[in-house]
Amino acid sequence: MAKQITIIGTGYVGLTTGACLAYLGHQVVCIDTNVEKIAELNSGICPIYEKGLPDLLAKGLETERLSFSDTADTKLLQNEFIFLCLPTPQAEDGRAELSAIYEVAESLKSFLSSKAIVVNKSTVPVGTCKVISQIIGREDIDIVSNPEFLREGSAIEDFLKPDRIIIGANAIEASDRVAELYSNLESPIIQVDWASAETVKYATNSFLAMKVSFVNALAAVCEAVGADIELVAKGLGTDNRIGSKFLQPGPGWGGSCFPKDMQALVRLASDSGYKFELLEAVVDANAQQFKRIAEKVEKAVGKSLEGVHVAVLGLTFKAGTDDIRNSPAIAVSKLLSELGAQLNFYDPLVESLPEELSDGIVHDSAEKAVTNTEVIVILTEWPEFKDLDWIKFQRIAKSSKIVDARNLLNPQTLRDIGFEYASLGRK
Ligand code: UDX
C-alpha cells in the first residue's frame, strides 16, 4: 500500500532510496539544502554516476511518485515516514561525525505529525537511534534503524534485490510498519533492536574488508610457496561457509565506506572497552597492501623509480563507479610518486587528479598514458582494459613491463606479446 515518504539527503543513499521506494509504488519527496542539485534533479538530471538510477529518476518524475524540494517546508516533514540519509563522515579521530543527523533530528521534532516514524538509513555508531529518540523526545514518534548495504555501481540492484532487510526498533508496531514499505520485495526481513541493527552494518563492512585483506595476504603467500591464488580462491570459495565473493585480490580496499566504517568500529569498540585488535590488523594489512604493490612496480623496473615514467591505468576505487574517495589506486600512486616516479594516468571516468597527485598527468586515452613509459600498472579492474591493444602498447611503451594489481589480464597472453608480466599470487 502506497505510503507518504520524505527522504532527507540526496547523496548516493538518499537518491537511491528515494528512487527505489517510488519505484515500489510509494509517494516520495526528497529534500536537500543544495538548491542547484534539487533543481537538476527536478529536471531529471542525475548528479551521480550510478547504473540504472537515471532511468528510475525519470520514471519517478513521470509517474509523479518522486519529487525533490530544496526547502524542508513543514508539510513535507509531516509525512508518515521520514528517512534520514545524511552523511556521517569520518572525523579526525576516526569516530563517525554525526552533527548532520543531530541537527536534522532537532529541526524535525516540532514538525513531525503524530505516529510518524523517523527511519535512519545513515551508517551510525551503535546507540545513535537512542540519541535521536532523546533529541526528538516525543512519545508519539518512533525511531527505526534500517541500514543500507548498497555497493556503488550496483546500488539499485542491491536495494531492489537485497540479501536481507534489517529493521531495528524498540517497538514491534513501528518495526512492522517499516517492514510494510518493503512488502513488494521477496527478501527476508530481520527485525531486531536498535543496537543490533546498527551493529550489523559495521559488522558486514568490516567482515567484507577482512575477507578482501585475507585474500590479498593469501596472494602474497601463494607467491612465496608457488601456489596460484585463483585456484586457491576457487577451492576456498566453494566452501559454502566461506562463499566465493570478495575473494578477488587487488591493491587493497577503499571507497567512501570501508575505510570510514572500519575506523568507526575500531573506535566504537575501544570507546566501549573492547580493543578490536583483529580489525586494527585488517586496517594495517590494507596499508601494507598499498606498499606491496608499489614495491612490485619498483621490482618490475629493476631500479629506483626516480624520474621513471610510469603508466597508471585506473584511478577509481573500483570499476563501475567514478568515485575516487579513499581509492587504493590513489594511495598506491602517491607511494610511486614519493619514490620519484613520473605518473601518467588514464581512467575511463576520471579526468582530473586530486591535489596530492597534481604533478602527474591525466591522459584522455590509455594509449597516450602508456606511450614511452617504462612500466604499466593496472590499479582498477575496468573491463575495457582487457580489450586494449596490448600488441601496440608493447611497441609504444619504452619497455614492456606490466604490474597487473587486479589480476585482470591473462599472464600467458601478455607474455606471448612480449611483456614482462607480474600480478598477485599467480604463477
Ligand atoms: C561497500 C559495501 O559492499 C556496501 O554493502 C556498503 O553499503 C558500502 O560499502 P562499496 O563501498 O561500493 O560498498 O564497495 P565494495 O564493492 O564493497 O568494494 C569495497 C572495496 O573492496 C573496493 O576498493 C573494491 O575494489 C575492494 N574489493 C572488493 C576487492 O579488492 N576485492 C573484492 O573481491 C571485492
XYZ file of C-alpha atoms and ligand atoms in Angstrom:
461
model
C 0.000 0.000 0.000
C 1.482 3.363 -1.076
C 2.864 5.405 1.792
C 3.853 9.083 2.061
C 7.650 9.232 2.496
C 10.114 12.079 2.924
C 13.824 11.426 2.308
C 16.256 13.882 3.870
C 19.555 13.939 1.934
C 20.066 13.254 -1.780
C 23.515 11.609 -1.843
C 24.186 8.040 -3.023
C 21.958 6.590 -0.296
C 19.178 9.201 -0.339
C 18.796 9.279 -4.102
C 18.858 5.502 -4.480
C 16.437 5.036 -1.570
C 14.016 7.703 -2.860
C 14.034 6.464 -6.453
C 13.601 2.825 -5.417
C 10.815 3.477 -2.866
C 8.974 5.472 -5.563
C 9.550 2.558 -7.959
C 7.987 0.277 -5.322
C 4.856 2.438 -5.507
C 5.262 4.895 -2.622
C 4.814 8.675 -2.784
C 8.296 10.095 -2.162
C 9.724 13.586 -1.787
C 13.480 14.046 -1.378
C 14.807 17.116 0.441
C 18.262 18.628 0.231
C 19.661 22.041 1.151
C 21.638 22.099 -2.119
C 19.355 24.239 -4.302
C 21.220 23.620 -7.567
C 21.173 19.873 -7.028
C 17.410 19.894 -6.333
C 16.759 21.960 -9.482
C 18.860 19.494 -11.512
C 17.010 16.522 -10.023
C 13.570 18.024 -10.728
C 14.647 18.451 -14.350
C 15.682 14.791 -14.470
C 19.453 15.294 -14.305
C 21.094 12.598 -12.167
C 24.045 14.122 -10.239
C 25.777 10.810 -9.566
C 27.129 8.046 -11.787
C 25.054 5.018 -10.814
C 23.860 2.408 -13.314
C 20.064 2.459 -13.667
C 19.488 5.482 -11.427
C 18.775 7.994 -14.223
C 16.008 5.716 -15.556
C 14.437 5.276 -12.109
C 14.648 9.020 -11.582
C 12.890 9.677 -14.902
C 10.228 7.076 -14.094
C 9.624 8.581 -10.671
C 9.239 12.088 -12.086
C 6.987 10.853 -14.894
C 4.654 8.965 -12.559
C 4.859 11.917 -10.137
C 5.679 9.460 -7.354
C 9.050 11.124 -6.889
C 9.770 14.814 -6.405
C 12.528 16.999 -4.975
C 12.408 20.033 -2.742
C 15.139 22.337 -1.507
C 13.121 23.621 1.450
C 12.136 21.426 4.333
C 8.745 23.111 4.374
C 6.658 21.861 7.234
C 4.119 19.849 5.256
C 6.922 17.691 3.826
C 8.006 16.928 7.374
C 4.536 15.695 8.255
C 4.685 12.585 6.088
C 4.260 9.261 7.835
C 7.881 8.175 7.194
C 10.924 10.450 7.375
C 14.146 8.748 6.135
C 17.472 10.173 7.311
C 20.016 9.642 4.513
C 22.653 12.060 5.754
C 26.447 11.993 5.574
C 28.243 10.595 8.615
C 31.834 11.364 7.606
C 34.899 10.144 9.468
C 36.152 12.699 11.993
C 39.880 13.273 12.624
C 39.881 10.762 15.485
C 38.247 8.058 13.349
C 34.855 8.359 15.023
C 31.748 8.971 12.871
C 30.776 12.645 12.714
C 27.038 12.861 13.494
C 26.273 16.602 13.542
C 24.145 16.459 10.360
C 21.937 13.789 11.897
C 21.578 15.543 15.238
C 20.800 18.917 13.622
C 18.085 17.393 11.421
C 16.584 15.491 14.362
C 16.490 18.758 16.337
C 14.784 20.607 13.461
C 12.272 17.799 12.893
C 10.904 17.369 16.382
C 8.320 20.160 16.383
C 7.034 19.418 12.845
C 6.601 15.650 12.857
C 2.970 14.533 12.724
C 1.826 12.196 15.441
C 2.640 8.496 14.867
C 5.288 9.431 12.271
C 8.355 7.183 12.058
C 11.894 8.524 11.633
C 13.871 5.884 9.727
C 17.648 6.149 9.933
C 19.464 4.779 6.899
C 22.784 6.504 7.503
C 25.650 4.443 8.850
C 25.900 5.394 12.512
C 27.635 4.166 15.668
C 25.679 1.865 17.923
C 23.461 3.919 20.217
C 22.648 6.676 17.717
C 18.966 5.778 17.357
C 18.644 6.100 21.102
C 20.198 9.586 20.956
C 17.911 10.598 18.073
C 14.943 9.447 20.138
C 16.141 11.556 23.061
C 16.644 14.607 20.823
C 13.157 14.304 19.335
C 11.800 13.491 22.774
C 8.235 12.638 21.762
C 6.324 9.590 22.958
C 4.211 9.623 19.760
C 7.228 9.329 17.427
C 9.172 6.112 16.750
C 12.773 5.871 15.559
C 13.755 2.890 13.411
C 17.196 1.801 12.174
C 17.167 0.489 8.585
C 20.828 0.264 7.449
C 21.644 0.071 3.749
C 24.012 -2.391 2.061
C 24.325 -0.583 -1.273
C 27.509 -1.050 -3.299
C 28.449 1.776 -5.627
C 27.893 0.605 -9.191
C 25.135 -1.847 -8.185
C 23.123 0.260 -5.724
C 19.758 -0.148 -7.486
C 20.116 -3.923 -7.689
C 21.306 -4.083 -4.079
C 18.244 -2.073 -2.980
C 15.640 -3.996 -5.004
C 17.189 -7.467 -4.508
C 18.812 -7.289 -1.059
C 20.016 -10.462 0.663
C 18.087 -9.246 3.690
C 16.362 -6.170 5.086
C 17.442 -5.215 8.581
C 14.979 -3.298 10.762
C 15.968 -2.146 14.221
C 13.264 -0.782 16.521
C 12.234 -0.691 20.145
C 8.529 -1.148 19.323
C 7.308 -4.025 17.160
C 4.437 -1.951 15.742
C 6.902 0.605 14.291
C 9.122 -2.228 13.052
C 6.171 -3.818 11.248
C 5.134 -0.507 9.680
C 8.636 -0.018 8.205
C 8.728 -3.668 7.088
C 5.470 -2.995 5.222
C 7.284 -0.463 2.980
C 9.267 -3.364 1.522
C 6.327 -5.750 1.135
C 6.857 -5.862 -2.680
C 10.315 -7.344 -2.188
C 10.886 -11.078 -1.642
C 13.926 -10.630 0.595
C 13.901 -11.867 4.208
C 13.175 -9.173 6.774
C 15.149 -9.414 10.008
C 13.595 -7.440 12.847
C 15.908 -6.671 15.741
C 16.568 -3.973 18.345
C 18.287 -0.645 17.600
C 21.791 -1.603 18.765
C 21.818 -4.904 16.876
C 20.696 -3.242 13.619
C 23.350 -0.514 13.952
C 25.996 -3.151 14.681
C 25.067 -5.366 11.700
C 26.018 -2.593 9.296
C 29.550 -2.157 10.683
C 29.932 -5.887 11.102
C 29.078 -6.524 7.446
C 31.503 -3.966 6.019
C 34.262 -4.968 8.413
C 33.879 -8.668 7.652
C 33.939 -7.974 3.905
C 37.047 -5.784 4.251
C 38.678 -8.518 6.361
C 37.838 -11.068 3.657
C 39.481 -8.894 0.979
C 42.563 -8.342 3.132
C 42.704 -12.072 3.813
C 42.755 -12.916 0.093
C 45.357 -10.205 -0.568
C 47.596 -11.687 2.122
C 46.926 -15.175 0.783
C 48.086 -13.979 -2.668
C 51.405 -12.989 -1.095
C 51.649 -16.468 0.478
C 50.881 -18.046 -2.901
C 53.775 -16.121 -4.452
C 56.045 -17.364 -1.689
C 55.029 -21.029 -1.866
C 54.431 -21.289 -5.630
C 50.655 -21.725 -5.462
C 48.093 -19.960 -7.658
C 45.680 -17.615 -5.832
C 42.938 -18.064 -8.432
C 42.909 -21.821 -7.881
C 43.231 -21.409 -4.106
C 40.371 -18.837 -4.065
C 38.256 -21.234 -6.128
C 38.890 -24.028 -3.643
C 38.245 -21.669 -0.727
C 35.130 -20.027 -2.158
C 33.317 -23.274 -2.988
C 33.062 -23.950 0.732
C 29.564 -22.586 1.337
C 30.607 -21.355 4.777
C 33.066 -19.022 3.022
C 31.476 -18.153 -0.347
C 33.286 -17.049 -3.498
C 32.544 -13.309 -3.386
C 35.031 -10.721 -2.111
C 37.939 -13.095 -2.762
C 39.399 -11.095 -5.675
C 42.976 -9.903 -4.904
C 43.681 -6.251 -5.578
C 45.642 -3.191 -4.430
C 43.568 -3.129 -1.222
C 40.083 -1.998 -0.261
C 38.916 1.629 -0.431
C 35.880 3.753 -1.194
C 33.690 6.050 0.885
C 32.524 3.311 3.273
C 35.010 0.563 4.136
C 37.808 2.823 5.465
C 35.357 5.045 7.383
C 33.310 2.182 8.817
C 36.362 0.157 9.834
C 37.829 3.105 11.763
C 34.432 3.855 13.322
C 34.004 0.284 14.547
C 37.543 0.161 15.963
C 36.870 3.448 17.787
C 33.399 2.418 18.874
C 34.734 -0.811 20.318
C 37.598 0.864 22.153
C 35.239 3.594 23.473
C 33.097 0.774 24.820
C 36.031 -1.018 26.418
C 36.962 -3.621 23.823
C 40.231 -3.293 21.841
C 39.278 -4.764 18.447
C 42.841 -5.860 17.550
C 41.692 -8.160 14.745
C 40.143 -5.180 12.930
C 43.165 -2.979 13.665
C 45.275 -5.656 11.988
C 42.982 -5.626 8.936
C 43.361 -1.832 8.635
C 47.160 -2.229 8.879
C 47.147 -5.082 6.346
C 45.383 -2.813 3.876
C 48.070 -0.133 4.184
C 50.658 -2.896 3.717
C 48.947 -3.949 0.506
C 49.380 -0.472 -0.978
C 53.119 -0.706 -0.171
C 53.342 -4.223 -1.617
C 52.006 -3.006 -4.971
C 54.431 -0.051 -5.057
C 57.301 -2.487 -4.299
C 56.160 -4.731 -7.143
C 56.347 -1.791 -9.536
C 59.861 -0.895 -8.338
C 60.916 -4.571 -8.646
C 59.469 -4.778 -12.185
C 61.502 -1.739 -13.253
C 64.576 -3.178 -11.538
C 65.967 0.145 -10.379
C 64.955 3.253 -8.415
C 61.754 4.848 -9.719
C 63.371 8.291 -9.526
C 62.452 10.030 -12.807
C 60.953 6.827 -14.270
C 57.803 7.317 -16.360
C 55.046 5.029 -15.102
C 51.634 4.477 -16.724
C 48.806 4.093 -14.198
C 45.582 2.576 -15.540
C 42.665 3.212 -13.177
C 42.081 5.900 -10.521
C 38.629 4.994 -9.132
C 38.390 2.810 -6.022
C 36.855 0.043 -8.131
C 35.399 -0.396 -11.617
C 31.816 0.703 -12.362
C 31.991 3.997 -10.447
C 33.531 7.437 -10.924
C 34.281 7.688 -7.195
C 37.915 8.257 -6.188
C 37.282 8.698 -2.446
C 39.887 6.696 -0.482
C 40.823 4.958 -3.728
C 43.628 2.364 -3.380
C 44.726 3.500 -6.848
C 45.433 6.946 -5.415
C 47.155 5.564 -2.319
C 49.479 3.409 -4.464
C 50.070 6.278 -6.915
C 51.079 8.529 -4.012
C 53.675 5.949 -2.920
C 55.005 5.711 -6.503
C 55.163 9.494 -6.708
C 57.077 9.613 -3.381
C 59.571 7.169 -4.953
C 60.136 9.763 -7.694
C 58.051 8.194 -10.481
C 56.563 10.438 -13.172
C 52.937 9.272 -13.317
C 50.830 9.138 -16.480
C 47.199 8.295 -15.697
C 44.233 7.061 -17.607
C 40.813 6.222 -16.163
C 37.592 5.916 -18.219
C 35.657 8.159 -15.818
C 38.234 10.395 -14.131
C 39.606 13.452 -15.928
C 41.232 15.421 -13.151
C 43.706 14.490 -10.435
C 43.357 15.079 -6.698
C 45.725 17.660 -5.217
C 48.064 15.015 -3.809
C 48.797 13.708 -7.317
C 48.938 17.103 -9.028
C 52.413 16.519 -10.525
C 51.019 13.589 -12.543
C 49.395 13.860 -15.969
C 45.898 12.583 -16.831
C 45.629 11.443 -20.443
C 42.402 11.034 -22.391
C 43.413 7.588 -23.613
C 45.282 4.574 -22.269
C 47.477 4.705 -25.369
C 48.725 8.198 -24.536
C 49.274 7.259 -20.879
C 51.347 4.223 -21.895
C 53.498 5.914 -24.575
C 57.201 5.982 -23.621
C 56.634 4.635 -20.119
C 58.908 2.043 -18.532
C 56.169 0.170 -16.676
C 52.365 -0.035 -16.774
C 50.422 -0.671 -13.563
C 46.734 -1.618 -13.537
C 45.033 -0.436 -10.316
C 41.304 -0.543 -11.210
C 39.587 -3.507 -12.849
C 37.894 -1.643 -15.713
C 36.722 -4.306 -18.207
C 37.840 -2.088 -21.103
C 41.461 -2.588 -20.011
C 41.155 -6.216 -21.115
C 40.429 -5.128 -24.697
C 43.244 -2.570 -25.042
C 45.632 -3.044 -27.971
C 48.401 -4.649 -25.896
C 50.373 -5.588 -29.017
C 50.551 -1.927 -29.951
C 51.252 -0.947 -26.351
C 54.219 -3.301 -26.302
C 55.652 -1.266 -29.202
C 54.890 2.251 -27.939
C 55.981 1.706 -24.341
C 59.650 2.422 -23.663
C 59.997 -1.021 -22.070
C 57.381 -3.763 -21.880
C 56.716 -4.280 -18.220
C 53.321 -4.524 -16.555
C 52.159 -4.945 -12.958
C 48.538 -6.064 -13.023
C 47.385 -5.337 -9.446
C 43.853 -6.551 -10.222
C 44.793 -9.868 -11.891
C 42.686 -8.568 -14.769
C 44.709 -9.866 -17.742
C 45.851 -13.320 -18.812
C 49.558 -13.756 -17.918
C 50.361 -16.040 -20.859
C 48.699 -13.745 -23.401
C 50.735 -10.753 -22.209
C 53.979 -12.758 -22.073
C 53.366 -14.068 -25.612
C 53.098 -10.435 -26.731
C 56.471 -9.760 -25.140
C 55.587 -8.195 -21.800
C 57.339 -8.993 -18.541
C 54.085 -9.517 -16.644
C 53.634 -9.527 -12.861
C 50.375 -9.862 -10.933
C 49.189 -11.025 -7.480
C 49.675 -14.609 -6.358
C 49.639 -16.167 -9.816
C 52.298 -18.346 -11.402
C 30.588 -1.254 0.392
C 29.699 -2.406 0.834
O 29.864 -3.503 -0.068
C 28.247 -1.972 0.833
O 27.415 -3.026 1.294
C 28.104 -0.771 1.778
O 26.770 -0.321 1.831
C 29.007 0.350 1.282
O 30.367 -0.107 1.239
P 31.314 -0.069 -1.831
O 31.990 0.924 -0.938
O 30.559 0.416 -3.026
O 30.262 -0.945 -0.938
O 32.471 -1.040 -2.324
P 32.642 -2.631 -2.487
O 32.076 -3.065 -3.762
O 32.199 -3.302 -1.238
O 34.250 -2.717 -2.573
C 34.989 -2.154 -1.486
C 36.473 -2.208 -1.826
O 36.923 -3.570 -1.790
C 36.807 -1.669 -3.213
O 38.017 -0.930 -3.152
C 36.996 -2.939 -4.042
O 37.897 -2.765 -5.129
C 37.599 -3.879 -2.999
N 37.351 -5.294 -3.316
C 36.084 -5.779 -3.259
C 38.428 -6.114 -3.633
O 39.571 -5.661 -3.678
N 38.197 -7.427 -3.887
C 36.938 -7.960 -3.860
O 36.798 -9.157 -4.112
C 35.846 -7.110 -3.539
